[in-house]
PDB file of C-alpha atoms in Angstrom:
ATOM      1  CA  MET A   1      39.076   1.899  -5.390  1.00 52.00           C
ATOM      2  CA  ARG A   2      39.075  -0.079  -8.603  1.00 59.00           C
ATOM      3  CA  SER A   3      37.469  -3.504  -8.694  1.00 65.00           C
ATOM      4  CA  GLU A   4      37.202  -5.636 -11.764  1.00 81.00           C
ATOM      5  CA  LEU A   5      33.930  -7.209 -12.837  1.00 83.00           C
ATOM      6  CA  THR A   6      33.682 -10.980 -13.056  1.00 83.00           C
ATOM      7  CA  MET A   7      32.375 -12.644 -16.195  1.00 80.00           C
ATOM      8  CA  ALA A   8      29.131 -13.436 -14.356  1.00 82.00           C
ATOM      9  CA  GLU A   9      28.639  -9.738 -13.584  1.00 86.00           C
ATOM     10  CA  ARG A  10      29.363  -8.757 -17.185  1.00 86.00           C
ATOM     11  CA  ILE A  11      26.891 -11.342 -18.438  1.00 84.00           C
ATOM     12  CA  GLN A  12      24.313 -10.052 -15.970  1.00 86.00           C
ATOM     13  CA  ILE A  13      24.766  -6.532 -17.380  1.00 88.00           C
ATOM     14  CA  CYS A  14      24.342  -7.841 -20.940  1.00 86.00           C
ATOM     15  CA  ARG A  15      21.182  -9.720 -19.996  1.00 85.00           C
ATOM     16  CA  HIS A  16      19.748  -6.612 -18.354  1.00 84.00           C
ATOM     17  CA  HIS A  17      20.405  -4.771 -21.618  1.00 85.00           C
ATOM     18  CA  GLU A  18      18.762  -7.422 -23.826  1.00 78.00           C
ATOM     19  CA  ASP A  19      15.794  -5.224 -24.714  1.00 72.00           C
ATOM     20  CA  GLY A  20      18.307  -2.772 -26.252  1.00 72.00           C
ATOM     21  CA  ARG A  21      16.364   0.248 -25.028  1.00 79.00           C
ATOM     22  CA  THR A  22      18.215   0.853 -21.770  1.00 83.00           C
ATOM     23  CA  THR A  23      20.728   3.683 -22.019  1.00 89.00           C
ATOM     24  CA  ASN A  24      24.311   3.172 -20.888  1.00 89.00           C
ATOM     25  CA  LYS A  25      23.755   5.751 -18.154  1.00 92.00           C
ATOM     26  CA  ALA A  26      20.689   3.919 -16.801  1.00 91.00           C
ATOM     27  CA  LEU A  27      22.519   0.606 -17.078  1.00 91.00           C
ATOM     28  CA  SER A  28      25.503   2.088 -15.236  1.00 91.00           C
ATOM     29  CA  LEU A  29      23.278   3.245 -12.374  1.00 93.00           C
ATOM     30  CA  TRP A  30      21.472  -0.117 -12.224  1.00 91.00           C
ATOM     31  CA  ALA A  31      24.720  -2.133 -12.278  1.00 91.00           C
ATOM     32  CA  SER A  32      26.403   0.074  -9.661  1.00 90.00           C
ATOM     33  CA  LYS A  33      23.476  -0.387  -7.291  1.00 92.00           C
ATOM     34  CA  LYS A  34      23.063  -4.113  -8.035  1.00 89.00           C
ATOM     35  CA  MET A  35      26.762  -4.993  -7.738  1.00 88.00           C
ATOM     36  CA  GLY A  36      27.649  -2.580  -4.959  1.00 89.00           C
ATOM     37  CA  LYS A  37      30.557  -0.969  -6.774  1.00 89.00           C
ATOM     38  CA  PRO A  38      30.858   2.024  -9.095  1.00 90.00           C
ATOM     39  CA  ILE A  39      30.522   1.116 -12.775  1.00 90.00           C
ATOM     40  CA  ASN A  40      30.814   3.993 -15.221  1.00 89.00           C
ATOM     41  CA  GLU A  41      29.211   4.383 -18.649  1.00 90.00           C
ATOM     42  CA  MET A  42      32.493   3.721 -20.488  1.00 91.00           C
ATOM     43  CA  THR A  43      32.785   0.345 -18.767  1.00 89.00           C
ATOM     44  CA  ILE A  44      29.198  -0.454 -19.767  1.00 88.00           C
ATOM     45  CA  SER A  45      29.984   0.535 -23.344  1.00 90.00           C
ATOM     46  CA  ARG A  46      33.058  -1.751 -23.438  1.00 87.00           C
ATOM     47  CA  ILE A  47      31.050  -4.641 -22.024  1.00 86.00           C
ATOM     48  CA  LEU A  48      28.240  -4.210 -24.546  1.00 86.00           C
ATOM     49  CA  ILE A  49      30.706  -4.290 -27.453  1.00 85.00           C
ATOM     50  CA  HIS A  50      31.284  -7.951 -26.530  1.00 79.00           C
ATOM     51  CA  LYS A  51      27.657  -8.688 -25.667  1.00 79.00           C
ATOM     52  CA  ILE A  52      27.128 -11.417 -28.276  1.00 74.00           C
ATOM     53  CA  GLU A  53      30.320 -13.225 -27.266  1.00 74.00           C
ATOM     54  CA  LEU A  54      29.530 -12.933 -23.553  1.00 73.00           C
ATOM     55  CA  LEU A  55      25.967 -14.183 -23.857  1.00 71.00           C
ATOM     56  CA  GLY A  56      27.056 -17.043 -26.104  1.00 68.00           C
ATOM     57  CA  SER A  57      29.962 -18.131 -23.941  1.00 60.00           C
ATOM     58  CA  ASP A  58      30.143 -20.786 -21.296  1.00 56.00           C
ATOM     59  CA  VAL A  59      33.098 -19.304 -19.475  1.00 53.00           C
ATOM     60  CA  GLY A  60      33.462 -19.723 -15.749  1.00 51.00           C
ATOM     61  CA  SER A  61      31.567 -17.154 -13.761  1.00 51.00           C
ATOM     62  CA  ASN A  62      34.501 -16.246 -11.504  1.00 53.00           C
ATOM     63  CA  ARG A  63      36.834 -15.486 -14.379  1.00 54.00           C
ATOM     64  CA  LYS A  64      37.714 -11.868 -14.997  1.00 53.00           C
ATOM     65  CA  HIS A  65      38.839 -12.176 -18.612  1.00 54.00           C
ATOM     66  CA  TYR A  66      37.665 -14.106 -21.604  1.00 57.00           C
ATOM     67  CA  ARG A  67      40.147 -14.935 -24.298  1.00 61.00           C
ATOM     68  CA  LYS A  68      39.000 -16.608 -27.452  1.00 64.00           C
ATOM     69  CA  PRO A  69      40.828 -19.812 -28.286  1.00 65.00           C
ATOM     70  CA  GLU A  70      43.215 -19.489 -31.214  1.00 69.00           C
ATOM     71  CA  CYS A  71      42.107 -22.896 -32.508  1.00 74.00           C
ATOM     72  CA  PRO A  72      38.389 -23.283 -31.666  1.00 73.00           C
ATOM     73  CA  ASN A  73      38.056 -26.530 -33.663  1.00 77.00           C
ATOM     74  CA  LEU A  74      40.945 -28.112 -31.799  1.00 79.00           C
ATOM     75  CA  GLU A  75      39.643 -26.865 -28.467  1.00 78.00           C
ATOM     76  CA  SER A  76      36.186 -28.289 -29.159  1.00 80.00           C
ATOM     77  CA  ILE A  77      37.538 -31.725 -30.120  1.00 85.00           C
ATOM     78  CA  LEU A  78      39.926 -31.749 -27.150  1.00 84.00           C
ATOM     79  CA  TYR A  79      37.114 -30.794 -24.778  1.00 81.00           C
ATOM     80  CA  SER A  80      34.904 -33.601 -26.143  1.00 86.00           C
ATOM     81  CA  TRP A  81      37.756 -36.056 -25.563  1.00 89.00           C
ATOM     82  CA  PHE A  82      38.222 -34.682 -22.050  1.00 85.00           C
ATOM     83  CA  LEU A  83      34.515 -35.183 -21.246  1.00 86.00           C
ATOM     84  CA  THR A  84      34.627 -38.731 -22.600  1.00 89.00           C
ATOM     85  CA  MET A  85      37.624 -39.527 -20.399  1.00 88.00           C
ATOM     86  CA  GLN A  86      35.913 -37.934 -17.408  1.00 86.00           C
ATOM     87  CA  GLU A  87      32.801 -40.087 -17.935  1.00 88.00           C
ATOM     88  CA  ALA A  88      35.053 -43.147 -18.003  1.00 90.00           C
ATOM     89  CA  ASN A  89      36.523 -42.050 -14.649  1.00 89.00           C
ATOM     90  CA  VAL A  90      39.994 -41.589 -16.146  1.00 87.00           C
ATOM     91  CA  THR A  91      42.184 -39.115 -14.275  1.00 87.00           C
ATOM     92  CA  ILE A  92      43.709 -36.717 -16.770  1.00 85.00           C
ATOM     93  CA  SER A  93      46.987 -34.954 -16.044  1.00 86.00           C
ATOM     94  CA  ASP A  94      48.256 -31.787 -17.723  1.00 84.00           C
ATOM     95  CA  ALA A  95      50.815 -33.928 -19.535  1.00 87.00           C
ATOM     96  CA  MET A  96      48.085 -36.206 -20.948  1.00 88.00           C
ATOM     97  CA  LEU A  97      46.038 -33.207 -22.083  1.00 86.00           C
ATOM     98  CA  ILE A  98      49.040 -31.597 -23.762  1.00 86.00           C
ATOM     99  CA  ALA A  99      50.020 -34.869 -25.473  1.00 88.00           C
ATOM    100  CA  LYS A 100      46.465 -35.293 -26.812  1.00 88.00           C
ATOM    101  CA  ALA A 101      46.409 -31.665 -28.004  1.00 85.00           C
ATOM    102  CA  LYS A 102      49.728 -32.166 -29.832  1.00 84.00           C
ATOM    103  CA  MET A 103      48.389 -35.311 -31.465  1.00 86.00           C
ATOM    104  CA  LEU A 104      45.170 -33.600 -32.533  1.00 83.00           C
ATOM    105  CA  SER A 105      46.945 -30.448 -33.740  1.00 79.00           C
ATOM    106  CA  ASN A 106      48.442 -32.411 -36.623  1.00 76.00           C
ATOM    107  CA  SER A 107      45.055 -33.584 -37.873  1.00 76.00           C
ATOM    108  CA  VAL A 108      42.825 -30.557 -37.226  1.00 68.00           C
ATOM    109  CA  PRO A 109      43.096 -27.626 -39.654  1.00 67.00           C
ATOM    110  CA  ARG A 110      43.956 -24.400 -37.834  1.00 61.00           C
ATOM    111  CA  GLU A 111      42.283 -21.078 -38.532  1.00 60.00           C
ATOM    112  CA  SER A 112      45.428 -19.120 -37.767  1.00 55.00           C
ATOM    113  CA  ALA A 113      48.931 -19.225 -39.155  1.00 51.00           C
ATOM    114  CA  LYS A 114      50.308 -18.373 -35.708  1.00 59.00           C
ATOM    115  CA  GLU A 115      52.716 -20.788 -34.098  1.00 64.00           C
ATOM    116  CA  PHE A 116      50.811 -23.376 -32.083  1.00 65.00           C
ATOM    117  CA  LYS A 117      51.672 -23.162 -28.379  1.00 71.00           C
ATOM    118  CA  LEU A 118      50.585 -25.340 -25.472  1.00 73.00           C
ATOM    119  CA  SER A 119      50.901 -24.545 -21.792  1.00 69.00           C
ATOM    120  CA  ASN A 120      50.046 -26.022 -18.424  1.00 69.00           C
ATOM    121  CA  GLY A 121      46.865 -24.808 -16.789  1.00 59.00           C
TER     122      GLY A 121
END
């Protein structure tokens, strides 16, 4: 039976590997025992490829996937605005967030030439 690891579990594996001396096989055995599900060496290897990103991220622990934002500058500014509104007890709808993102997208330089897309959620 296949079960996917959460981000919290992946981060836990990376932290256990921080000394860099633990082999993937030993880490696989440790993680399988700790998490109560089989985790093979290839999975460990794939997780460790993204170790720096995982340890430096603040993604939700129940998430299964981490996708980098296409416009990190825009996301950072939008998140700061969101926190400011939250502190002021302003209820923010998806529509308000999208409108603010559209407004900011015109003034923040983008790292990618990809078409800028916004979605609910």
